[in-house]
Short mmCIF file of C-alpha atoms and ligand atoms in Angstrom, two decimals:
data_model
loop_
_atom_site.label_atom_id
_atom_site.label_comp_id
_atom_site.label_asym_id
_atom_site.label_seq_id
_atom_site.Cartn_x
_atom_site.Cartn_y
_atom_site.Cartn_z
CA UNK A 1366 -57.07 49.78 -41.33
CA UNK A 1367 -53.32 51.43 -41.22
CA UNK A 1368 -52.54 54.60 -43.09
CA UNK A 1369 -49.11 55.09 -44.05
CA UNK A 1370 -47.64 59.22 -45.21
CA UNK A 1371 -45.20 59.14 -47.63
CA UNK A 1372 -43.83 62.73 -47.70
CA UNK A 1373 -42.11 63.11 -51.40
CA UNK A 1374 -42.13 66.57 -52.85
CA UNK A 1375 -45.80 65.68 -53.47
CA UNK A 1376 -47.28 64.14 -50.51
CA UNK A 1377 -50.07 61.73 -49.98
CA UNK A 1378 -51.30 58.56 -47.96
CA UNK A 1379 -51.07 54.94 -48.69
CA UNK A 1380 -54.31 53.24 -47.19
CA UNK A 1381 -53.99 49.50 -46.08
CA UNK A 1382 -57.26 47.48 -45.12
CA UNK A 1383 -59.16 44.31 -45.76
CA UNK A 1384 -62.27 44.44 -47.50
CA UNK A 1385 -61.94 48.25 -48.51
CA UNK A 1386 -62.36 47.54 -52.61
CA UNK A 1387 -66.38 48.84 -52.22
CA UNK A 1388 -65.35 51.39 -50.16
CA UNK A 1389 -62.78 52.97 -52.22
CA UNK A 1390 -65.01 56.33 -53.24
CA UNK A 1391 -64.91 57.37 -49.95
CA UNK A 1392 -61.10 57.73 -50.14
CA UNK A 1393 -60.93 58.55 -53.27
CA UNK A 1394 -63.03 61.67 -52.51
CA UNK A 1395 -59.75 62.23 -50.07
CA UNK A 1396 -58.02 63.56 -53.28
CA UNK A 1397 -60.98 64.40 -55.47
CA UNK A 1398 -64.88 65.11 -55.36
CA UNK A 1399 -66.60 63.57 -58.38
CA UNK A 1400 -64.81 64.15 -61.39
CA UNK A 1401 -64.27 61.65 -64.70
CA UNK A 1402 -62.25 58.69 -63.58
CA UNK A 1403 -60.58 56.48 -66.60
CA UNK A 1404 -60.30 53.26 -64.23
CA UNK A 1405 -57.41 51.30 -66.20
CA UNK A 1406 -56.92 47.26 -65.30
CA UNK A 1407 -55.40 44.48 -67.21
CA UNK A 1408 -57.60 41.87 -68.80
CA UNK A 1409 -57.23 39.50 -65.73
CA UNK A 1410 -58.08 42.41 -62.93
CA UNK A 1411 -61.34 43.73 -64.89
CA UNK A 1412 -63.62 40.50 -64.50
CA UNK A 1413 -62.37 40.63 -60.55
CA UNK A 1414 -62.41 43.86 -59.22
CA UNK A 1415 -63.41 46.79 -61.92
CA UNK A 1416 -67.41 46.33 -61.25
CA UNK A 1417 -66.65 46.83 -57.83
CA UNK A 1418 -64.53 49.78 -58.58
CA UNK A 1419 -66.52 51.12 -60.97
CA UNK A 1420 -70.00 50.77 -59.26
CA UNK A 1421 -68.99 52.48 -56.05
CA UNK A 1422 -67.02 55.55 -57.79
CA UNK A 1423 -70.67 56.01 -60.27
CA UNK A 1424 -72.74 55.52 -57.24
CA UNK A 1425 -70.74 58.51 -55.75
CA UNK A 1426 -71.05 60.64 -58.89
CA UNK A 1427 -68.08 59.79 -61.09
CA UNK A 1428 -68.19 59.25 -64.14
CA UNK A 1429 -66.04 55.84 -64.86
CA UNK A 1430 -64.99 55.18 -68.19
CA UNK A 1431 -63.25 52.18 -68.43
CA UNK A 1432 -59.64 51.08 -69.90
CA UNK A 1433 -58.71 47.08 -70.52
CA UNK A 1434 -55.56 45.76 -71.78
CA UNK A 1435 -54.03 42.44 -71.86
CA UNK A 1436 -52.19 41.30 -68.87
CA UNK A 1437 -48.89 40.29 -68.73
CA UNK A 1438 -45.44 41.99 -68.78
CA UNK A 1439 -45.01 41.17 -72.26
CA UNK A 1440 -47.60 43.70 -72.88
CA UNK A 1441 -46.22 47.00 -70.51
CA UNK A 1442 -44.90 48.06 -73.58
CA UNK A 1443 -45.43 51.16 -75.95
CA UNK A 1444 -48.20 49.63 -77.84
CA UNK A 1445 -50.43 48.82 -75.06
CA UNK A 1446 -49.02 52.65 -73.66
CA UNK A 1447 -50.80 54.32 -76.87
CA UNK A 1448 -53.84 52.50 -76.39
CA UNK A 1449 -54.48 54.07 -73.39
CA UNK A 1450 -53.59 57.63 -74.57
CA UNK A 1451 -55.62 57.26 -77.41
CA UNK A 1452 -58.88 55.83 -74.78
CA UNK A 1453 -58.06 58.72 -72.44
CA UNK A 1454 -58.26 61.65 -74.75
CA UNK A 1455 -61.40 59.80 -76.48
CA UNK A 1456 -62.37 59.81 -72.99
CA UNK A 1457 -62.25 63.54 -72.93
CA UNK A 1458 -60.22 63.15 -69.30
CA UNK A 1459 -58.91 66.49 -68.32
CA UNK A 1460 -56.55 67.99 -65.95
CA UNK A 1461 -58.89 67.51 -62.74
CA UNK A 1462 -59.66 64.50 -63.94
CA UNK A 1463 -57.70 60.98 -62.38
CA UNK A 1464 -56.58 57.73 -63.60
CA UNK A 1465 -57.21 54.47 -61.69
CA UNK A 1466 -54.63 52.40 -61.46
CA UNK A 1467 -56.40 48.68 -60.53
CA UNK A 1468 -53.68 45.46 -60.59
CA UNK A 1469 -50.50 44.71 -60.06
CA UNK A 1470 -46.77 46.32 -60.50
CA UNK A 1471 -47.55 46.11 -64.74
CA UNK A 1472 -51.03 48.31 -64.43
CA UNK A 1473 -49.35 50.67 -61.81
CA UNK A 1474 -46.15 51.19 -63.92
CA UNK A 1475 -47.86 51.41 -67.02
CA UNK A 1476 -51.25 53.55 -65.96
CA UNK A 1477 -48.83 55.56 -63.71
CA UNK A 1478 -46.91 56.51 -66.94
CA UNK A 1479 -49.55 57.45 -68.61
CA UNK A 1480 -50.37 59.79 -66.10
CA UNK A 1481 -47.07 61.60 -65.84
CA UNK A 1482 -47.78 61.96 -69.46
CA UNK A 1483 -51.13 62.48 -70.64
CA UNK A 1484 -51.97 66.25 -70.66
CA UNK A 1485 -48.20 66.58 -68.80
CA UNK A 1486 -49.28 64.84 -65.91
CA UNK A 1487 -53.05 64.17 -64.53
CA UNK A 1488 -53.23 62.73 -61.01
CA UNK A 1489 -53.58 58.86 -60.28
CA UNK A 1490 -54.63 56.49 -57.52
CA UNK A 1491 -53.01 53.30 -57.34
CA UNK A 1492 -55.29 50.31 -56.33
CA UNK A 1493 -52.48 47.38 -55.88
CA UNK A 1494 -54.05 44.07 -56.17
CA UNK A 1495 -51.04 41.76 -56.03
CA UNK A 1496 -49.02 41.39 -52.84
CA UNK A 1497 -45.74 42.72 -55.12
CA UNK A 1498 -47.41 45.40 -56.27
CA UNK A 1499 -49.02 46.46 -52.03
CA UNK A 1500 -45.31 45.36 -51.06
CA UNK A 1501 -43.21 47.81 -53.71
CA UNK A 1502 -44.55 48.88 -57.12
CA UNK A 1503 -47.49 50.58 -55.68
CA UNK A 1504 -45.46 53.34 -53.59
CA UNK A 1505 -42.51 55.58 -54.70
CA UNK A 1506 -43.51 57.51 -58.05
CA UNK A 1507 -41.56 55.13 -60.79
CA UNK A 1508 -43.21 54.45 -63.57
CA UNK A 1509 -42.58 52.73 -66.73
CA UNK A 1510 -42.79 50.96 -70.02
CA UNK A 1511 -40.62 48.39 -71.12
CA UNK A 1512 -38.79 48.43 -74.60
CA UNK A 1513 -37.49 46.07 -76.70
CA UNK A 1514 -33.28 46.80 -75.27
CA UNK A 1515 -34.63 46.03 -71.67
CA UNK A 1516 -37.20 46.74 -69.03
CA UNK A 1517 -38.58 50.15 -67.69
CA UNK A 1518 -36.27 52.10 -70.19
CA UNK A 1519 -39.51 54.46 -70.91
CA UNK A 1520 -40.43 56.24 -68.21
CA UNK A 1521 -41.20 59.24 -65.82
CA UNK A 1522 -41.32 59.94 -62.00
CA UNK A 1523 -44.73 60.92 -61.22
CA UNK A 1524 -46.01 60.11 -57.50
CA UNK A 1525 -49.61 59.13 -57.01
CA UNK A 1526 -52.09 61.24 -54.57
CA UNK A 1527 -53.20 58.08 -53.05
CA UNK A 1528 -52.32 54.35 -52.78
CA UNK A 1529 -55.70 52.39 -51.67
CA UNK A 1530 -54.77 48.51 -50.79
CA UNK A 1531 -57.11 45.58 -50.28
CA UNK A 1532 -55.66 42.71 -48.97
CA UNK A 1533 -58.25 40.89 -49.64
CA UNK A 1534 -58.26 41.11 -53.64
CA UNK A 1535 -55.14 38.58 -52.70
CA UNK A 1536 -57.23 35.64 -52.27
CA UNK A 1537 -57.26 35.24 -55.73
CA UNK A 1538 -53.62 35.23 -56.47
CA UNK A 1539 -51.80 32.35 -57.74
CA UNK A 1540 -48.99 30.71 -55.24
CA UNK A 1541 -46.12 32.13 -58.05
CA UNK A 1542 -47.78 35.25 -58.08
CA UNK A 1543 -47.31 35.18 -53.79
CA UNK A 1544 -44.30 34.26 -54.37
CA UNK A 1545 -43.23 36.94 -56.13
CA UNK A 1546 -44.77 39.61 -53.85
CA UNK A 1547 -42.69 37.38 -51.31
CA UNK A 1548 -39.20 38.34 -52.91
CA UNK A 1549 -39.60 42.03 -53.21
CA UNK A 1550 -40.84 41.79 -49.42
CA UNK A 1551 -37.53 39.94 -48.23
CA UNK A 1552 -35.69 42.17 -50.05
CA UNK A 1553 -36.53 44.77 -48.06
CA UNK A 1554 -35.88 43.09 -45.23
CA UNK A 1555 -32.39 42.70 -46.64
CA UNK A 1556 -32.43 46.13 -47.12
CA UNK A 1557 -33.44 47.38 -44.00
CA UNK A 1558 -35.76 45.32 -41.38
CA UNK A 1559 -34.37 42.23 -40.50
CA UNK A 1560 -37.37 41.13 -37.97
CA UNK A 1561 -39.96 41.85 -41.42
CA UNK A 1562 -37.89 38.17 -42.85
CA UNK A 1563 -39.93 35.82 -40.12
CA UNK A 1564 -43.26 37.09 -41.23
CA UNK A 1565 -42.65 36.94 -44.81
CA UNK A 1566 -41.68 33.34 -44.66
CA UNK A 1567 -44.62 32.47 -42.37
CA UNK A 1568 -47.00 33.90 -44.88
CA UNK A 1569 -45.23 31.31 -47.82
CA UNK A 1570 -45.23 28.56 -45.23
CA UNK A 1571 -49.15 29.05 -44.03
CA UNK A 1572 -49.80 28.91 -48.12
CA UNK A 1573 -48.28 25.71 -48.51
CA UNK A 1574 -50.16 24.15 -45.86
CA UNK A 1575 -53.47 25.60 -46.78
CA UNK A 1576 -52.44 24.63 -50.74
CA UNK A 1577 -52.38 28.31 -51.85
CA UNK A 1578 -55.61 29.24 -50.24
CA UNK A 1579 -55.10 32.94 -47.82
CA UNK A 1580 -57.40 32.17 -44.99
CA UNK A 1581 -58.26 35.23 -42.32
CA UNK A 1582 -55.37 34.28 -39.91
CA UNK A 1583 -52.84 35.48 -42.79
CA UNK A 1584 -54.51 38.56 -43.82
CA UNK A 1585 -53.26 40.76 -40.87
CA UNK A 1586 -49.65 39.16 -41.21
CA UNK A 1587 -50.05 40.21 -44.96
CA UNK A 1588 -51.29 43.66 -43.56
CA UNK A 1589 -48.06 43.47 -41.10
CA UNK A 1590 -45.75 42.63 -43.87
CA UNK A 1591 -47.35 45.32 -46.41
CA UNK A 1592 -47.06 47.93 -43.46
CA UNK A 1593 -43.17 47.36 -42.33
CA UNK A 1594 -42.04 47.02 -46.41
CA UNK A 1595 -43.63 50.39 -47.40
CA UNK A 1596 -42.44 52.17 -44.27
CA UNK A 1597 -39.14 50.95 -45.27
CA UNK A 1598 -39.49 52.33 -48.94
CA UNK A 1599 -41.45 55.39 -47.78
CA UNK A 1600 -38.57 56.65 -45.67
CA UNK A 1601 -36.15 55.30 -48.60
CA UNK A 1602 -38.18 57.63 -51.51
CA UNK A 1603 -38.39 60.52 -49.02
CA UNK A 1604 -34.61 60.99 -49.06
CA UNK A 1605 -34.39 60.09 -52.39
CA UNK A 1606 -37.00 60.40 -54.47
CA UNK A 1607 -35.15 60.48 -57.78
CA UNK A 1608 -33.30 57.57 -57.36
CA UNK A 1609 -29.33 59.22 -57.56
CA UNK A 1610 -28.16 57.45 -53.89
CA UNK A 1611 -30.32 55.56 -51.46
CA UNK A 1612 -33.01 54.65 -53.49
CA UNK A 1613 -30.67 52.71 -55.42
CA UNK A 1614 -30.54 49.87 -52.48
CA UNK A 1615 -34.32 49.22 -53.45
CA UNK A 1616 -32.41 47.30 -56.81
CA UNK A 1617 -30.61 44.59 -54.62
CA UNK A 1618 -31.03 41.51 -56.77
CA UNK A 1619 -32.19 43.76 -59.72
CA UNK A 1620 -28.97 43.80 -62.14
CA UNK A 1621 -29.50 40.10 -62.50
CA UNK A 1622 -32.34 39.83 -61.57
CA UNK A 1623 -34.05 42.06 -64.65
CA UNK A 1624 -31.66 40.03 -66.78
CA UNK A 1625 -33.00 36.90 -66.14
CA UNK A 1626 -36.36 38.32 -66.61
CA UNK A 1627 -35.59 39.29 -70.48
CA UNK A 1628 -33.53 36.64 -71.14
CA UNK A 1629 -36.85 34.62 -70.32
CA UNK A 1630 -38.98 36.62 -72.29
CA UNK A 1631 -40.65 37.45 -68.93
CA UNK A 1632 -41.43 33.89 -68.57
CA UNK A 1633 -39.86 34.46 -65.16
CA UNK A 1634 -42.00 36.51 -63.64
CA UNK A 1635 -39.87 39.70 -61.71
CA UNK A 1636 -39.95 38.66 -58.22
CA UNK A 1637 -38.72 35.66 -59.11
CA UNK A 1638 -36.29 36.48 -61.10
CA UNK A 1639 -35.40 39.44 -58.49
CA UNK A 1640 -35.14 36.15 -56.08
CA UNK A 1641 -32.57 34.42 -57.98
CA UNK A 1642 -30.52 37.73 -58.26
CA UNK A 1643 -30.40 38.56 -54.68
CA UNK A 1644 -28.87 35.06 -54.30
CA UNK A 1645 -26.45 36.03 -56.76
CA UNK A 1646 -25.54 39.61 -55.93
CA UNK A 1647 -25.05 38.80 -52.66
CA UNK A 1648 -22.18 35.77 -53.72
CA UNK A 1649 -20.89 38.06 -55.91
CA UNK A 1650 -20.02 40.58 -53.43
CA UNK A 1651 -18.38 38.53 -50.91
CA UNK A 1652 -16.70 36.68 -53.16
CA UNK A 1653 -15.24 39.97 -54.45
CA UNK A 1654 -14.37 41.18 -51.15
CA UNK A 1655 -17.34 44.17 -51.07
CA UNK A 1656 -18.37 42.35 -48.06
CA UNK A 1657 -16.81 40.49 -45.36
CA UNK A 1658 -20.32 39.47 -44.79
CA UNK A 1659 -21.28 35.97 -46.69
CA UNK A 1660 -25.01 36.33 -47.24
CA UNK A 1661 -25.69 34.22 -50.10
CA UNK A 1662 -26.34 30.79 -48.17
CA UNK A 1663 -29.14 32.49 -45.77
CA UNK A 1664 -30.75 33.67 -48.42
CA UNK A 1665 -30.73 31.04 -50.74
CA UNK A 1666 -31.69 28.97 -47.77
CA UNK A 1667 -34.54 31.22 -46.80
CA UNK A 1668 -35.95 31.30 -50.24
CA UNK A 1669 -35.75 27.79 -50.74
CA UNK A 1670 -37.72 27.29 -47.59
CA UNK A 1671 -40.59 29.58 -49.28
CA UNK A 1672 -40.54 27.30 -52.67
CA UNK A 1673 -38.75 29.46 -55.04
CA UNK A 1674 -36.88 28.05 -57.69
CA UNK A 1675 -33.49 29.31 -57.97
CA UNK A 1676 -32.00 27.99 -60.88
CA UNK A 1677 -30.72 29.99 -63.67
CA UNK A 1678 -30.73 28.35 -67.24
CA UNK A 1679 -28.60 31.17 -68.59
CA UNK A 1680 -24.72 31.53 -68.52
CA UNK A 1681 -22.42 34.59 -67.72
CA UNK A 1682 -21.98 36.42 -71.70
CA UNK A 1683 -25.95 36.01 -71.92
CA UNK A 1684 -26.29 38.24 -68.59
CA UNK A 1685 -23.88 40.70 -69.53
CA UNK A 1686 -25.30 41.34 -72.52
CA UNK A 1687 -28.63 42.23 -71.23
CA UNK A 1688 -26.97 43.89 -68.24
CA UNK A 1689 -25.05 46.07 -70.00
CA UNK A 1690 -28.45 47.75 -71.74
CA UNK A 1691 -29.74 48.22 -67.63
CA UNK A 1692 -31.11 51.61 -66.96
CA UNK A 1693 -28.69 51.09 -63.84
CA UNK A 1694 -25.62 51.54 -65.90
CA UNK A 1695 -24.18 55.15 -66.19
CA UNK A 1696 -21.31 56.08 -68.53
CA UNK A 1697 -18.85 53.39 -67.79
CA UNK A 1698 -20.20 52.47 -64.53
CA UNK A 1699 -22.71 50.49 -62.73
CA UNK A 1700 -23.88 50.83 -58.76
CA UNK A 1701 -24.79 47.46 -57.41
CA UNK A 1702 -26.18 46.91 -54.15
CA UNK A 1703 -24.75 43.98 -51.44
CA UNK A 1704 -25.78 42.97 -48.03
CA UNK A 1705 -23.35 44.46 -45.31
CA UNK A 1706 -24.26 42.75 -42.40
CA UNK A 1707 -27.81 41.33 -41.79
CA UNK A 1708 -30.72 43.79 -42.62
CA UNK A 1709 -28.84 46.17 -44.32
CA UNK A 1710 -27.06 46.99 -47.74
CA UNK A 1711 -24.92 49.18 -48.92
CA UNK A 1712 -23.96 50.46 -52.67
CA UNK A 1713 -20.96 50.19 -54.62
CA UNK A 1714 -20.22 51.89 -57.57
CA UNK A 1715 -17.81 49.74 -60.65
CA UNK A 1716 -16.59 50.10 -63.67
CA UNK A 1717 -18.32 48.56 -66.48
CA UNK A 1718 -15.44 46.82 -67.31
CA UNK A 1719 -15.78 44.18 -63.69
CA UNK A 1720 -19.47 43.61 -64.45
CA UNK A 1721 -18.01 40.67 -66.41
CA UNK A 1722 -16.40 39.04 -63.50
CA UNK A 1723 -19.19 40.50 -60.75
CA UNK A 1724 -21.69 38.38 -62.58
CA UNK A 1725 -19.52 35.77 -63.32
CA UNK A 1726 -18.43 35.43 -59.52
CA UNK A 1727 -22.50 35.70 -58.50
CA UNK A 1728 -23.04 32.87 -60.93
CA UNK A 1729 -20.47 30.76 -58.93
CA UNK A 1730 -21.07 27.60 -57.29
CA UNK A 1731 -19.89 28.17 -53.41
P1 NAD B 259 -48.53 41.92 -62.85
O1 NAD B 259 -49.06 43.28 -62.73
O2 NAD B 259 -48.30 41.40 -64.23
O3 NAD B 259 -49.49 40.93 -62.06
C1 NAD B 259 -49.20 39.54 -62.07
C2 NAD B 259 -50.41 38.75 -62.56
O4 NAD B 259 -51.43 38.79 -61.56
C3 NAD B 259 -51.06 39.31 -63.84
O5 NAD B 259 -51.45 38.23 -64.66
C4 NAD B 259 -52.31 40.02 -63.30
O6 NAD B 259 -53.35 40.06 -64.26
C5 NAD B 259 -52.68 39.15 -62.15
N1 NAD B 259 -53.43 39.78 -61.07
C6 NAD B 259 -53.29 41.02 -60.55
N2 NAD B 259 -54.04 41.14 -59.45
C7 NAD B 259 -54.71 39.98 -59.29
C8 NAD B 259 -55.59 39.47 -58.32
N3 NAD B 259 -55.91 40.17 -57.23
N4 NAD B 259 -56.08 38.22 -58.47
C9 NAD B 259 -55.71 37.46 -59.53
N5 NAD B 259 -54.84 37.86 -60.46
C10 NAD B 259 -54.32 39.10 -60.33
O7 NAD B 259 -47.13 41.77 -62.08
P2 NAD B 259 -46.67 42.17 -60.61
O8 NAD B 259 -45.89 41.02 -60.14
O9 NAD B 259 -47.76 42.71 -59.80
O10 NAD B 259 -45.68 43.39 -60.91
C11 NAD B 259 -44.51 43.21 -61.67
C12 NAD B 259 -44.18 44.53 -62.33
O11 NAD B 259 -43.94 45.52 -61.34
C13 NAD B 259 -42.94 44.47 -63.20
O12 NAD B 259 -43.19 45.12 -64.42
C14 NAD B 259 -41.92 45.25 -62.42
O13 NAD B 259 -40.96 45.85 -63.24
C15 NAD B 259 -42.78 46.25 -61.72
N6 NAD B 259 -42.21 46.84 -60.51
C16 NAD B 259 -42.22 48.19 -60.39
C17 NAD B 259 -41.73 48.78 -59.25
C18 NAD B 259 -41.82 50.27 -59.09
O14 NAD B 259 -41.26 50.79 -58.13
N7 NAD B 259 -42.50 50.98 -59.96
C19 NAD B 259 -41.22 47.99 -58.21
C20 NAD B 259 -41.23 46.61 -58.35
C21 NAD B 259 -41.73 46.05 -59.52
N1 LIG B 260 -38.40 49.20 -56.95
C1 LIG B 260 -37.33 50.13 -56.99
C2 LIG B 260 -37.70 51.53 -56.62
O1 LIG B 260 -38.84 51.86 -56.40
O2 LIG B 260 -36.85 52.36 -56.55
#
C-alpha cells in the first residue's frame, strides 16, 4: 500500500493498494465518521464495484444512497449533471455529508462537479477504477461537464479529501480502455519522468501476451506506474493549482488531442485521442522551430509498440474549428505544450492566428 500527499490549498492523501475496494470505510473514516454518503457510478461501474462499496460504508454506519447514470462520455454532460443534483437533494445530503466518486475520469469529473456545486461545495472521495482515471483524472481538483461547443467547458476546481485506488478493479478493463490509461501515463513521462516510459510500455506489452488479462506480476508495475505519474502531477498541482502556468504542461497532446475526440463524437476515447495528439504536437513544434528537439518519431514509435492506433481521419479546417472553441484558448491566444528535450516540456504561448499552420504542420507527414 503507498500513500501519496498532495498539498493544494486543501490538502489530502491519495491511497494506492491492491485489493483495498472492501476496505475502503476504514479510509474513508480518514475524512469522515459515519455520515450520508450519495455513492455515484456509471451504469458499467455499479454491477462491479458499488455492492462492495456500498456494503462496507453501511456495515460501518453510513448511510449509502445510491446514484447510477449511463456510462460513456457522451453522457458527462448537463443532463446527466441535473440528475444527480436533483438525486442528491432528494437524498437530503448535507454539508457534512460526501459524495463517492466510483469509475473512471467521466464519474470523477462529473461527481466531482457536482460536488463543487451542490450546496456550494460538499466534500468528495474519488474511487478511480480505470488506470486513466488512478494515472490523472483522479488527482488535481478539475472537474467538469462537457457541452455541446467542446469538452469540459462547465466546470469548477474543487479538490477531493481523499483519492482511494484499487488496482485491482483493473482486471476488468478492456485492452482500449488500458490503453488509454497508457497515454495519459506516457505523457507524463514526457512531461517529466523519463525512466516512468519503460514501465508503461511493459505493462501494454505483458497485456498483449497474456491477451488483455492483468495477472499479479503486473499489478505492482501498475502500482509503480500509478505512484511515479501522480507524484509527477501532485508536485505539478501544488505549484499550480489553478492551472495559469505549469499545470498547463499536463495538456501536451490535448489541443488536438480533445479535437479529435469531438470530431469523433467521443468515439475515440480521450487517451487515445490524447495519443494521437502528442504525436502531433510534438511534429508540430519542431517543425516550427519551438524545439530543436525532434520528438515525434520516438513517440509515435513508442506508442505504436503499445498498439495504439494513430491515424487521424480528420483534416486541418475540421481541427481548427473545434480547436478554436478549446477552453485552452485565451483572447487571441493559445499556450501549447512541446517536448524540449527527453522527459520534459515546456509551454509556448501563440497567437490564434498560427494555430492554423501549428496544426497543419502537426498533421504533416515527416
Ligand atoms: P470513463 O470514465 O468513461 O471510463 C471508461 C469506460 O470504462 C467506461 O465505459 C466505464 O464504465 C468503464 N469502467 C470504469 N471502470 C471500470 C472497471 N474497473 N472495469 C470495467 N469497466 C470500467 O473514461 P476514462 O478513460 O476513465 O476517463 C476519461 C475522462 O477523464 C474524460 O472525460 C477526460 O476528459 C477526463 N479527464 C479528466 C482529467 C482531470 O484532470 N480531471 C484528466 C484526464 C482526463
Ligand atoms: N489533466 C490536466 C490537468 O489536470 O491539469
Amino acid at each position: 500500500m503507498k500513500r501519496i500527499s498532495v498539498k493544494t490549498g486543501r490538502p489530502y492523501d491519495m491511497v494506492i493498494g491492491t485489493g483495498i475496494l472492501s476496505d475502503a470505510a476504514d479510509y474513508i473514516q480518514e475524512v469522515t465518521g459515519p455520515c450520508r454518503a450519495a455513492l455515484i457510478c456509471d451504469s458499467n461501474v455499479a454491477g462491479l464495484y458499488a455492492g462492495t462499496v456500498s456494503e462496507a460504508l453501511t456495515d460501518a454506519g453510513f448511510d449509502v444512497t445510491l446514484i447510477e447514470f449511463p456510462a460513456g462520455e457522451e453522457n458527462k454532460n448537463l443532463e446527466s449533471y441535473c440528475a444527480i443534483m436533483e438525486q442528491l437533494a432528494r437524498a437530503a445530503l448535507s454539508r457534512s455529508d460526501i459524495i463517492i466518486a466510483l469509475g473512471g475520469g467521466v464519474t470523477g469529473d462529473m461527481a466531482g462537479f457536482a460536488a463543487a456545486t451542490y450546496l456550494r461545495g460538499i466534500r468528495y472521495i474519488q474511487m478511480p477504477t480505470t488506470y486513466l482515471a488512478a494515472v490523472d483524472s483522479s488527482v488535481g481538483g478539475k472537474t467538469a461537464v462537457d457541452l455541446g461547443k467542446g469538452k469540459n467547458l462547465c466546470g469548477a476546481f474543487w479538490q477531493p479529501s481523499l483519492v482511494l485506488c484499487d488496482i485491482s478493479t483493473f482486471r476488468t478493463l478492456s485492452p482500449s480502455e488500458m490503453l488509454d490509461g497508457s497515454a495519459e501515463s506516457y505523457k507524463t513521462a514526457m512531461i517529466a519522468d523519463e525512466e516512468l516510459a519503460p514501465y508503461v510500455k511493459k505493462i501494454m506489452s505483458a497485456l498483449m501476451e497474456t491477451g488483455g488479462e492483468i495477472t499479479g506480476e503486473m499489478t505492482d508495475t501498475l502500482e509503480l506506474v500509478v505512484e511515479r505519474s501522480v507524484q509527477v502531477k501532485r508536485t505539478i498541482v501544488e505549484h499550480d493549482e489553478r492551472d495559469t502556468g505549469e499545470r498547463q504542461l499536463l495538456n501536451f497532446g490535448h489541443t488536438f488531442g480533445h479535437s479529435i475526440e469531438k470530431l469523433s463524437e467521443y468515439a475515440i476515447p480521450h487517451g487515445q485521442a490524447v495519443a494521437r495528439g502528442m504525436v502531433c504536437e510534438a511534429r508540430a513544434a519542431y517543425k516550427l522551430g519551438y524545439t530543436e528537439y525532434d520528438a515525434a518519431d520516438q513517440i509515435r514509435s513508442d506508442l505504436a509498440d503499445m498498439n495504439f492506433d494513430l491515424e487521424i481521419p480528420y483534416d486541418a479546417e475540421k481541427i481548427l474549428k473545434v480547436a478554436k472553441g478549446d477552453k485552452k484558448v485565451r483572447t487571441g491566444s493559445i499556450t501549447v505544450v512541446f517536448p524540449e528535450s527527453p522527459g520534459k516540456c515546456a509551454l509556448r504561448t501563440i497567437p490564434l492566428d498560427d494555430l492554423q499552420q501549428y496544426i497543419e504542420a502537426g498533421l504533416s507527414q515527416q
